[in-house]
Amino acid sequence: MKATATAILGATSAMVLALSATCGSADVTIEVGYPYSALFDVTFEKIMPAFNAAHPDINVEFRSTYEQYEDGTNTVLREAVAGTLPDVTLQGLNRQAILVDKGIAKSLEPFIATEADFAKDGYHQAMLDLGTFNGAVYGLPFAVSLPVGYYNMDLMGKIGVTEAAQLPKTWDEVVAACGKLKEAGVENPLFWGWNITGNWFVQALMWSQGEPILVGNDFNLDSDAGLVALNTMNDMFDGCDMQNLSVSEAATPFSAGDVAMYFWSTSSVGSVERSKGDFTLMTNEFPGIGQAPKGLPAGGNAVMMTSTSDDAEELAAAWTFIKFITSGEGAAAVAETTGYMPPNKAANDLLADFYAANPNKETAVRQAGLLREWIAYPGNNGLAITQVIYDALEGIVTGEYDDMEELQEELSEEVQDLLPH
């Protein structure tokens, strides 16, 4: 199964490379790395013909895609040591800081300074801030997502839920719906994305309560809100008999029509719509803890320049590519092919009719006012902390941990030891 999927994604990546290599007589070549082949291959298939037509002097070569954001960051860190960095890389919003701190990412300010109309170019300030460090822009947002609910309305209809207003608004209501679905013969009522990259859904439960997962260098899961988050997950996983599926497997049973409620990133709306079986799909706002969420972490990625070239022409080409794919046209292509929100307001006019015809992709846009920081763990152990939390959450899913106060204490101690003092 894994080999087959890899072959398919590899073939799709090859199509993207073929599209991007149409300019054989280009004056300059740049190399680009991006994550999630299954999500973004189709996006770049849409973007590259327009880019090639507008800039026939620039040849873009895409490297093998990063499996996910942690892989993308680790790859770039290794390439920095080996001296083989790409000119441009797309990195998770919560993984930009380490590349800035280590001097791998270039400030985009010198390039922005040459653009007379950049401030008018349409970038949402809240999203632009996600790539700003010490007052300088290092990353331009390419794709911004929020967590949402995906519902198989054919299965939800078995318990009398037939319209958006009846869908669960809190996690207690989700668990109650699971009970009714099981009584109605639905064996797998739910999958909830605990294992999404960067502990994103844990941060969603914290921000839902108005709390960040870190306060300074203190791990805030060691708090009343943290215990509520852990208990919420435990109640959901147990009450819904949730299966322990990998990230690559999670969407499969939902797309096949076997799972009623699937909580995941809005980024997958496009791929789910393309692969789903014969059932009515509806997306809706992310439920909250007792009430609507007070905030949600901004997911997605930003485009960063990591070129080590001294060639002004190559650097200008890298900037031209970055500017194009984050522009109105590029941002619109992201929204149309995935489900991510366009980070550039210039895309809004291009998408008005699109959202009217594709309401499932508008759900995240309705939640845009809830955007909060997707917090990165500082210091050299950031990726290790992500894995420690991941392992603890998997223990809740498998039933290894059932005492959430005890888990909170152990997890908080281990994470705090890994954070800078």
CSV table of C-alpha atoms in Angstrom, one decimal:
chain,number,residue,atom,x,y,z
A,1,MET,CA,0.0,0.0,0.0
A,2,LYS,CA,2.7,2.4,1.0
A,3,ALA,CA,4.8,1.6,-2.0
A,4,THR,CA,1.9,2.1,-4.3
A,5,ALA,CA,1.0,5.4,-2.8
A,6,THR,CA,4.6,6.5,-3.1
A,7,ALA,CA,4.7,5.5,-6.7
A,8,ILE,CA,1.6,7.5,-7.4
A,9,LEU,CA,2.8,10.6,-5.6
A,10,GLY,CA,6.2,10.2,-7.3
A,11,ALA,CA,4.5,10.1,-10.7
A,12,THR,CA,2.5,13.3,-9.9
A,13,SER,CA,5.7,15.0,-8.8
A,14,ALA,CA,7.3,14.0,-12.1
A,15,MET,CA,4.4,15.8,-13.9
A,16,VAL,CA,5.0,18.9,-11.9
A,17,LEU,CA,8.7,18.7,-12.8
A,18,ALA,CA,7.9,18.3,-16.4
A,19,LEU,CA,5.6,21.3,-16.3
A,20,SER,CA,8.2,23.4,-14.6
A,21,ALA,CA,11.0,22.4,-17.1
A,22,THR,CA,9.3,23.7,-20.2
A,23,CYS,CA,11.6,26.6,-20.5
A,24,GLY,CA,14.7,24.9,-21.8
A,25,SER,CA,16.3,28.1,-23.0
A,26,ALA,CA,15.8,29.9,-19.6
A,27,ASP,CA,18.6,32.3,-18.6
A,28,VAL,CA,18.6,31.3,-15.0
A,29,THR,CA,17.6,28.2,-13.0
A,30,ILE,CA,16.3,28.1,-9.4
A,31,GLU,CA,15.6,25.1,-7.2
A,32,VAL,CA,12.5,24.8,-5.0
A,33,GLY,CA,11.5,22.4,-2.2
A,34,TYR,CA,7.9,22.0,-1.0
A,35,PRO,CA,5.9,19.6,1.3
A,36,TYR,CA,2.9,17.4,0.9
A,37,SER,CA,3.0,16.1,-2.6
A,38,ALA,CA,-0.6,14.9,-2.4
A,39,LEU,CA,-1.8,18.4,-1.5
A,40,PHE,CA,0.4,20.7,-3.6
A,41,ASP,CA,1.4,18.9,-6.7
A,42,VAL,CA,-2.0,19.8,-8.3
A,43,THR,CA,-1.5,23.4,-7.1
A,44,PHE,CA,1.9,23.8,-8.8
A,45,GLU,CA,0.5,22.1,-11.9
A,46,LYS,CA,-2.0,25.0,-12.0
A,47,ILE,CA,0.5,27.8,-11.2
A,48,MET,CA,3.5,26.8,-13.3
A,49,PRO,CA,2.1,27.3,-16.8
A,50,ALA,CA,1.2,30.9,-15.9
A,51,PHE,CA,4.6,31.5,-14.3
A,52,ASN,CA,6.4,30.0,-17.2
A,53,ALA,CA,4.4,32.2,-19.6
A,54,ALA,CA,5.1,35.3,-17.6
A,55,HIS,CA,8.8,34.5,-16.9
A,56,PRO,CA,10.3,32.4,-19.7
A,57,ASP,CA,13.7,33.5,-18.6
A,58,ILE,CA,13.4,31.6,-15.3
A,59,ASN,CA,13.6,27.8,-15.1
A,60,VAL,CA,12.2,26.3,-11.9
A,61,GLU,CA,13.4,22.8,-10.8
A,62,PHE,CA,11.4,21.2,-8.0
A,63,ARG,CA,13.2,18.9,-5.6
A,64,SER,CA,11.7,15.8,-4.1
A,65,THR,CA,8.8,16.8,-1.9
A,66,TYR,CA,9.1,16.9,1.9
A,67,GLU,CA,6.9,14.2,3.5
A,68,GLN,CA,5.6,16.8,6.1
A,69,TYR,CA,6.7,19.9,7.8
A,70,GLU,CA,9.1,18.3,10.3
A,71,ASP,CA,10.8,16.4,7.4
A,72,GLY,CA,11.0,19.7,5.5
A,73,THR,CA,12.8,21.5,8.3
A,74,ASN,CA,15.2,18.5,9.0
A,75,THR,CA,16.0,18.3,5.3
A,76,VAL,CA,16.9,22.0,5.1
A,77,LEU,CA,19.0,21.8,8.3
A,78,ARG,CA,20.9,18.9,6.7
A,79,GLU,CA,21.3,20.7,3.4
A,80,ALA,CA,22.6,23.8,5.2
A,81,VAL,CA,25.4,21.7,6.7
A,82,ALA,CA,26.1,20.0,3.3
A,83,GLY,CA,26.0,23.2,1.4
A,84,THR,CA,23.2,22.0,-0.9
A,85,LEU,CA,20.4,24.3,0.0
A,86,PRO,CA,17.6,25.1,-2.5
A,87,ASP,CA,17.0,28.7,-3.5
A,88,VAL,CA,13.4,28.6,-2.2
A,89,THR,CA,11.8,26.4,0.4
A,90,LEU,CA,8.2,26.1,1.7
A,91,GLN,CA,8.2,25.6,5.5
A,92,GLY,CA,5.5,25.1,8.1
A,93,LEU,CA,4.5,28.4,9.7
A,94,ASN,CA,5.7,27.0,13.0
A,95,ARG,CA,9.1,26.0,11.6
A,96,GLN,CA,10.3,29.3,10.2
A,97,ALA,CA,11.9,30.6,13.4
A,98,ILE,CA,14.7,27.9,13.6
A,99,LEU,CA,15.8,28.7,10.0
A,100,VAL,CA,15.9,32.4,10.9
A,101,ASP,CA,17.8,31.8,14.2
A,102,LYS,CA,20.4,29.7,12.4
A,103,GLY,CA,20.9,32.3,9.6
A,104,ILE,CA,19.7,29.9,6.9
A,105,ALA,CA,16.7,31.9,5.7
A,106,LYS,CA,17.4,35.3,4.1
A,107,SER,CA,15.5,38.4,5.0
A,108,LEU,CA,13.2,39.4,2.3
A,109,GLU,CA,13.3,43.1,3.2
A,110,PRO,CA,16.0,44.1,0.6
A,111,PHE,CA,13.7,42.6,-2.1
A,112,ILE,CA,10.6,44.1,-0.7
A,113,ALA,CA,12.3,47.5,-0.6
A,114,THR,CA,12.6,47.4,-4.4
A,115,GLU,CA,8.9,46.9,-4.9
A,116,ALA,CA,7.1,50.3,-5.0
A,117,ASP,CA,3.7,48.8,-4.6
A,118,PHE,CA,4.4,45.9,-2.2
A,119,ALA,CA,2.4,47.4,0.7
A,120,LYS,CA,-0.6,47.6,-1.7
A,121,ASP,CA,-0.1,44.1,-3.0
A,122,GLY,CA,-2.8,42.6,-0.9
A,123,TYR,CA,-1.0,40.6,1.8
A,124,HIS,CA,-3.2,40.2,4.9
A,125,GLN,CA,-1.2,41.9,7.7
A,126,ALA,CA,-2.1,39.2,10.2
A,127,MET,CA,-0.8,36.5,7.9
A,128,LEU,CA,2.2,38.5,6.9
A,129,ASP,CA,3.1,38.8,10.6
A,130,LEU,CA,3.4,35.0,10.8
A,131,GLY,CA,6.7,35.3,8.8
A,132,THR,CA,8.0,38.4,10.5
A,133,PHE,CA,10.9,38.1,13.0
A,134,ASN,CA,12.5,41.0,14.8
A,135,GLY,CA,10.7,43.4,12.5
A,136,ALA,CA,11.9,41.8,9.3
A,137,VAL,CA,9.9,39.6,6.9
A,138,TYR,CA,11.6,36.3,6.2
A,139,GLY,CA,8.6,34.3,5.0
A,140,LEU,CA,5.6,35.2,2.8
A,141,PRO,CA,2.5,33.1,3.6
A,142,PHE,CA,1.7,30.6,0.8
A,143,ALA,CA,-1.1,28.5,2.2
A,144,VAL,CA,-2.9,29.2,5.5
A,145,SER,CA,-5.3,26.7,7.1
A,146,LEU,CA,-7.5,26.2,10.1
A,147,PRO,CA,-9.0,23.0,11.5
A,148,VAL,CA,-12.5,22.2,10.4
A,149,GLY,CA,-15.0,19.4,10.6
A,150,TYR,CA,-15.8,17.2,7.6
A,151,TYR,CA,-19.1,15.4,7.8
A,152,ASN,CA,-20.6,12.5,5.8
A,153,MET,CA,-24.2,13.8,5.7
A,154,ASP,CA,-25.5,10.4,4.6
A,155,LEU,CA,-24.3,8.8,7.8
A,156,MET,CA,-25.2,11.9,9.9
A,157,GLY,CA,-28.7,11.6,8.5
A,158,LYS,CA,-29.0,8.2,10.3
A,159,ILE,CA,-29.2,10.2,13.6
A,160,GLY,CA,-31.4,13.0,12.2
A,161,VAL,CA,-28.7,15.5,11.4
A,162,THR,CA,-29.5,16.8,7.9
A,163,GLU,CA,-28.3,20.4,7.8
A,164,ALA,CA,-25.4,22.5,9.1
A,165,ALA,CA,-27.3,24.1,11.9
A,166,GLN,CA,-27.7,20.6,13.5
A,167,LEU,CA,-24.0,19.7,13.4
A,168,PRO,CA,-22.1,19.5,16.7
A,169,LYS,CA,-20.8,22.8,18.1
A,170,THR,CA,-18.9,21.4,21.1
A,171,TRP,CA,-16.8,18.3,21.7
A,172,ASP,CA,-19.4,17.0,24.2
A,173,GLU,CA,-21.9,17.1,21.4
A,174,VAL,CA,-19.5,15.3,19.2
A,175,VAL,CA,-19.1,12.5,21.7
A,176,ALA,CA,-22.9,12.3,22.1
A,177,ALA,CA,-23.3,12.1,18.4
A,178,CYS,CA,-20.8,9.2,18.3
A,179,GLY,CA,-23.0,7.2,20.8
A,180,LYS,CA,-26.0,7.7,18.5
A,181,LEU,CA,-24.1,6.8,15.4
A,182,LYS,CA,-22.8,3.6,17.0
A,183,GLU,CA,-26.4,2.7,18.0
A,184,ALA,CA,-27.4,3.4,14.3
A,185,GLY,CA,-24.8,0.8,13.1
A,186,VAL,CA,-21.9,3.2,12.2
A,187,GLU,CA,-18.8,1.3,13.5
A,188,ASN,CA,-16.3,4.1,13.0
A,189,PRO,CA,-18.1,7.4,13.9
A,190,LEU,CA,-15.0,9.6,14.1
A,191,PHE,CA,-11.4,10.4,13.4
A,192,TRP,CA,-9.8,13.4,15.1
A,193,GLY,CA,-6.5,14.7,13.8
A,194,TRP,CA,-4.4,14.4,17.0
A,195,ASN,CA,-1.4,13.3,14.8
A,196,ILE,CA,-1.3,16.3,12.4
A,197,THR,CA,2.2,17.8,12.2
A,198,GLY,CA,3.4,20.1,15.0
A,199,ASN,CA,0.9,19.0,17.7
A,200,TRP,CA,-1.5,21.3,15.8
A,201,PHE,CA,-4.8,19.9,17.2
A,202,VAL,CA,-3.5,20.1,20.8
A,203,GLN,CA,-2.7,23.8,20.2
A,204,ALA,CA,-6.3,24.1,18.8
A,205,LEU,CA,-7.7,22.8,22.0
A,206,MET,CA,-5.6,25.3,24.0
A,207,TRP,CA,-6.4,28.3,21.8
A,208,SER,CA,-10.0,27.3,21.9
A,209,GLN,CA,-9.8,28.2,25.6
A,210,GLY,CA,-7.9,31.4,24.8
A,211,GLU,CA,-4.6,29.8,26.0
A,212,PRO,CA,-1.3,29.3,24.2
A,213,ILE,CA,0.6,26.1,24.6
A,214,LEU,CA,3.7,28.1,25.7
A,215,VAL,CA,4.0,31.2,27.9
A,216,GLY,CA,7.5,32.4,27.4
A,217,ASN,CA,9.5,29.2,27.9
A,218,ASP,CA,7.0,27.6,30.2
A,219,PHE,CA,5.0,24.7,28.9
A,220,ASN,CA,1.4,25.8,29.4
A,221,LEU,CA,-0.1,22.3,29.1
A,222,ASP,CA,0.8,22.2,32.8
A,223,SER,CA,-2.3,24.3,33.6
A,224,ASP,CA,-6.0,23.9,34.2
A,225,ALA,CA,-6.6,24.5,30.4
A,226,GLY,CA,-4.1,21.9,29.6
A,227,LEU,CA,-5.8,19.3,31.8
A,228,VAL,CA,-9.1,20.2,30.1
A,229,ALA,CA,-7.5,19.7,26.7
A,230,LEU,CA,-6.2,16.2,27.7
A,231,ASN,CA,-9.5,15.2,29.2
A,232,THR,CA,-11.3,16.4,26.1
A,233,MET,CA,-9.2,14.2,23.9
A,234,ASN,CA,-9.5,11.2,26.3
A,235,ASP,CA,-13.3,11.5,26.4
A,236,MET,CA,-13.5,11.8,22.6
A,237,PHE,CA,-11.1,8.9,21.7
A,238,ASP,CA,-12.7,6.6,24.3
A,239,GLY,CA,-16.3,7.7,23.7
A,240,CYS,CA,-16.0,7.4,19.9
A,241,ASP,CA,-13.9,4.2,19.8
A,242,MET,CA,-11.5,6.0,17.6
A,243,GLN,CA,-9.1,3.9,15.6
A,244,ASN,CA,-5.3,4.7,15.7
A,245,LEU,CA,-4.6,5.6,12.1
A,246,SER,CA,-1.5,7.1,10.6
A,247,VAL,CA,-1.7,10.5,8.9
A,248,SER,CA,-1.5,8.9,5.5
A,249,GLU,CA,-4.3,6.5,6.4
A,250,ALA,CA,-6.6,8.9,8.2
A,251,ALA,CA,-8.6,10.2,5.3
A,252,THR,CA,-9.1,6.8,3.6
A,253,PRO,CA,-12.0,5.5,5.6
A,254,PHE,CA,-13.7,8.8,5.6
A,255,SER,CA,-13.4,9.2,1.8
A,256,ALA,CA,-14.7,5.6,1.5
A,257,GLY,CA,-17.8,6.6,3.3
A,258,ASP,CA,-17.2,4.6,6.5
A,259,VAL,CA,-16.5,7.4,8.9
A,260,ALA,CA,-19.2,10.0,9.8
A,261,MET,CA,-17.1,12.8,11.3
A,262,TYR,CA,-13.5,13.7,10.3
A,263,PHE,CA,-11.7,16.6,12.0
A,264,TRP,CA,-8.7,17.7,10.0
A,265,SER,CA,-7.1,20.7,8.3
A,266,THR,CA,-9.1,22.6,5.8
A,267,SER,CA,-6.1,22.0,3.5
A,268,SER,CA,-7.5,18.6,2.5
A,269,VAL,CA,-10.9,19.7,1.3
A,270,GLY,CA,-9.8,19.5,-2.3
A,271,SER,CA,-8.1,16.1,-2.0
A,272,VAL,CA,-11.1,14.7,-0.1
A,273,GLU,CA,-13.6,16.0,-2.7
A,274,ARG,CA,-11.5,14.4,-5.4
A,275,SER,CA,-11.3,11.0,-3.7
A,276,LYS,CA,-14.5,10.6,-1.8
A,277,GLY,CA,-17.2,8.0,-2.5
A,278,ASP,CA,-20.8,8.6,-3.4
A,279,PHE,CA,-22.0,10.6,-0.3
A,280,THR,CA,-22.8,14.2,0.5
A,281,LEU,CA,-19.8,16.0,2.1
A,282,MET,CA,-20.3,19.0,4.3
A,283,THR,CA,-17.6,21.0,6.1
A,284,ASN,CA,-18.4,23.1,9.2
A,285,GLU,CA,-16.7,25.2,11.8
A,286,PHE,CA,-14.4,23.5,14.4
A,287,PRO,CA,-16.3,22.7,17.6
A,288,GLY,CA,-15.3,24.2,20.9
A,289,ILE,CA,-15.0,23.2,24.5
A,290,GLY,CA,-18.4,24.1,26.0
A,291,GLN,CA,-18.7,27.1,23.6
A,292,ALA,CA,-17.3,28.3,20.3
A,293,PRO,CA,-13.5,28.5,20.1
A,294,LYS,CA,-11.9,31.7,21.3
A,295,GLY,CA,-9.0,31.2,18.8
A,296,LEU,CA,-7.4,28.5,16.6
A,297,PRO,CA,-3.8,28.1,15.4
A,298,ALA,CA,-3.0,29.2,11.9
A,299,GLY,CA,-1.7,26.2,10.0
A,300,GLY,CA,0.0,26.1,6.6
A,301,ASN,CA,3.3,27.2,5.3
A,302,ALA,CA,5.4,30.1,4.1
A,303,VAL,CA,7.8,30.6,1.3
A,304,MET,CA,11.4,31.4,2.4
A,305,MET,CA,14.5,32.2,0.5
A,306,THR,CA,17.5,30.0,1.4
A,307,SER,CA,19.7,30.5,-1.6
A,308,THR,CA,23.4,30.6,-1.0
A,309,SER,CA,24.1,32.1,-4.4
A,310,ASP,CA,26.0,35.3,-4.9
A,311,ASP,CA,24.5,35.7,-8.3
A,312,ALA,CA,22.2,38.7,-8.3
A,313,GLU,CA,20.3,37.4,-11.2
A,314,GLU,CA,19.6,34.1,-9.5
A,315,LEU,CA,18.5,35.8,-6.3
A,316,ALA,CA,16.2,38.1,-8.3
A,317,ALA,CA,14.7,35.0,-10.0
A,318,ALA,CA,14.0,33.4,-6.6
A,319,TRP,CA,12.3,36.6,-5.4
A,320,THR,CA,10.2,36.7,-8.6
A,321,PHE,CA,9.1,33.2,-8.0
A,322,ILE,CA,8.2,33.9,-4.4
A,323,LYS,CA,6.3,37.0,-5.3
A,324,PHE,CA,4.4,35.2,-8.0
A,325,ILE,CA,3.2,32.2,-6.1
A,326,THR,CA,2.0,34.4,-3.1
A,327,SER,CA,0.3,36.9,-5.4
A,328,GLY,CA,-3.4,37.2,-6.1
A,329,GLU,CA,-3.1,34.7,-8.9
A,330,GLY,CA,-1.0,32.2,-7.0
A,331,ALA,CA,-3.1,32.6,-3.8
A,332,ALA,CA,-6.2,31.9,-5.8
A,333,ALA,CA,-4.7,28.7,-7.3
A,334,VAL,CA,-3.9,27.5,-3.7
A,335,ALA,CA,-7.5,28.1,-2.6
A,336,GLU,CA,-9.0,26.5,-5.7
A,337,THR,CA,-6.9,23.3,-5.6
A,338,THR,CA,-6.7,22.6,-1.9
A,339,GLY,CA,-8.9,24.3,0.7
A,340,TYR,CA,-6.3,26.6,2.2
A,341,MET,CA,-7.3,30.2,2.7
A,342,PRO,CA,-5.7,32.7,0.4
A,343,PRO,CA,-3.2,34.8,2.4
A,344,ASN,CA,-3.4,37.6,-0.2
A,345,LYS,CA,-6.5,39.8,-0.3
A,346,ALA,CA,-5.9,40.3,-4.1
A,347,ALA,CA,-7.2,36.8,-4.5
A,348,ASN,CA,-10.6,37.7,-3.0
A,349,ASP,CA,-12.0,39.2,-6.1
A,350,LEU,CA,-10.9,36.2,-8.1
A,351,LEU,CA,-12.6,33.8,-5.7
A,352,ALA,CA,-16.0,35.3,-5.0
A,353,ASP,CA,-17.8,33.1,-7.6
A,354,PHE,CA,-15.6,30.2,-6.7
A,355,TYR,CA,-16.7,30.2,-3.0
A,356,ALA,CA,-20.3,30.5,-4.0
A,357,ALA,CA,-20.0,27.4,-6.0
A,358,ASN,CA,-17.7,25.6,-3.5
A,359,PRO,CA,-19.0,26.2,0.0
A,360,ASN,CA,-17.0,23.5,1.6
A,361,LYS,CA,-13.9,25.5,0.9
A,362,GLU,CA,-15.3,28.6,2.5
A,363,THR,CA,-15.6,27.2,6.0
A,364,ALA,CA,-12.0,28.2,7.0
A,365,VAL,CA,-12.6,31.7,5.6
A,366,ARG,CA,-15.5,32.1,8.0
A,367,GLN,CA,-13.2,31.3,10.8
A,368,ALA,CA,-10.4,33.7,9.8
A,369,GLY,CA,-11.0,36.0,12.7
A,370,LEU,CA,-9.9,33.2,15.0
A,371,LEU,CA,-6.3,33.0,13.6
A,372,ARG,CA,-3.7,32.7,16.3
A,373,GLU,CA,0.0,31.8,16.2
A,374,TRP,CA,1.0,28.2,15.6
A,375,ILE,CA,3.6,28.2,18.3
A,376,ALA,CA,7.1,26.7,17.7
A,377,TYR,CA,9.0,25.2,20.6
A,378,PRO,CA,12.2,27.3,21.1
A,379,GLY,CA,15.7,26.1,21.3
A,380,ASN,CA,17.5,23.1,19.8
A,381,ASN,CA,15.0,20.6,21.0
A,382,GLY,CA,11.9,21.9,19.2
A,383,LEU,CA,11.5,18.9,17.0
A,384,ALA,CA,12.2,16.5,19.9
A,385,ILE,CA,9.5,18.2,22.0
A,386,THR,CA,7.0,17.7,19.1
A,387,GLN,CA,7.8,14.0,19.1
A,388,VAL,CA,7.5,13.7,22.9
A,389,ILE,CA,4.0,15.2,22.8
A,390,TYR,CA,3.1,13.1,19.8
A,391,ASP,CA,4.0,9.9,21.7
A,392,ALA,CA,2.0,11.0,24.7
A,393,LEU,CA,-1.1,11.6,22.6
A,394,GLU,CA,-0.8,8.3,20.9
A,395,GLY,CA,-0.8,6.7,24.3
A,396,ILE,CA,-4.2,8.3,24.9
A,397,VAL,CA,-5.5,6.9,21.6
A,398,THR,CA,-4.2,3.4,22.4
A,399,GLY,CA,-5.4,3.4,26.0
A,400,GLU,CA,-1.9,3.2,27.4
A,401,TYR,CA,-2.7,6.4,29.4
A,402,ASP,CA,-6.1,6.8,31.1
A,403,ASP,CA,-5.2,9.0,34.1
A,404,MET,CA,-4.9,12.5,32.5
A,405,GLU,CA,-3.6,14.2,35.7
A,406,GLU,CA,-0.7,11.7,35.9
A,407,LEU,CA,0.0,12.1,32.2
A,408,GLN,CA,-0.1,15.8,32.4
A,409,GLU,CA,2.5,15.8,35.2
A,410,GLU,CA,4.8,13.4,33.4
A,411,LEU,CA,4.5,15.1,30.0
A,412,SER,CA,5.0,18.6,31.5
A,413,GLU,CA,8.1,17.6,33.3
A,414,GLU,CA,9.7,15.9,30.3
A,415,VAL,CA,8.9,18.8,27.9
A,416,GLN,CA,10.0,21.5,30.4
A,417,ASP,CA,13.4,19.8,30.7
A,418,LEU,CA,13.8,20.1,26.9
A,419,LEU,CA,12.9,23.8,26.8
A,420,PRO,CA,15.5,26.5,27.2
A,421,HIS,CA,16.0,27.5,30.8
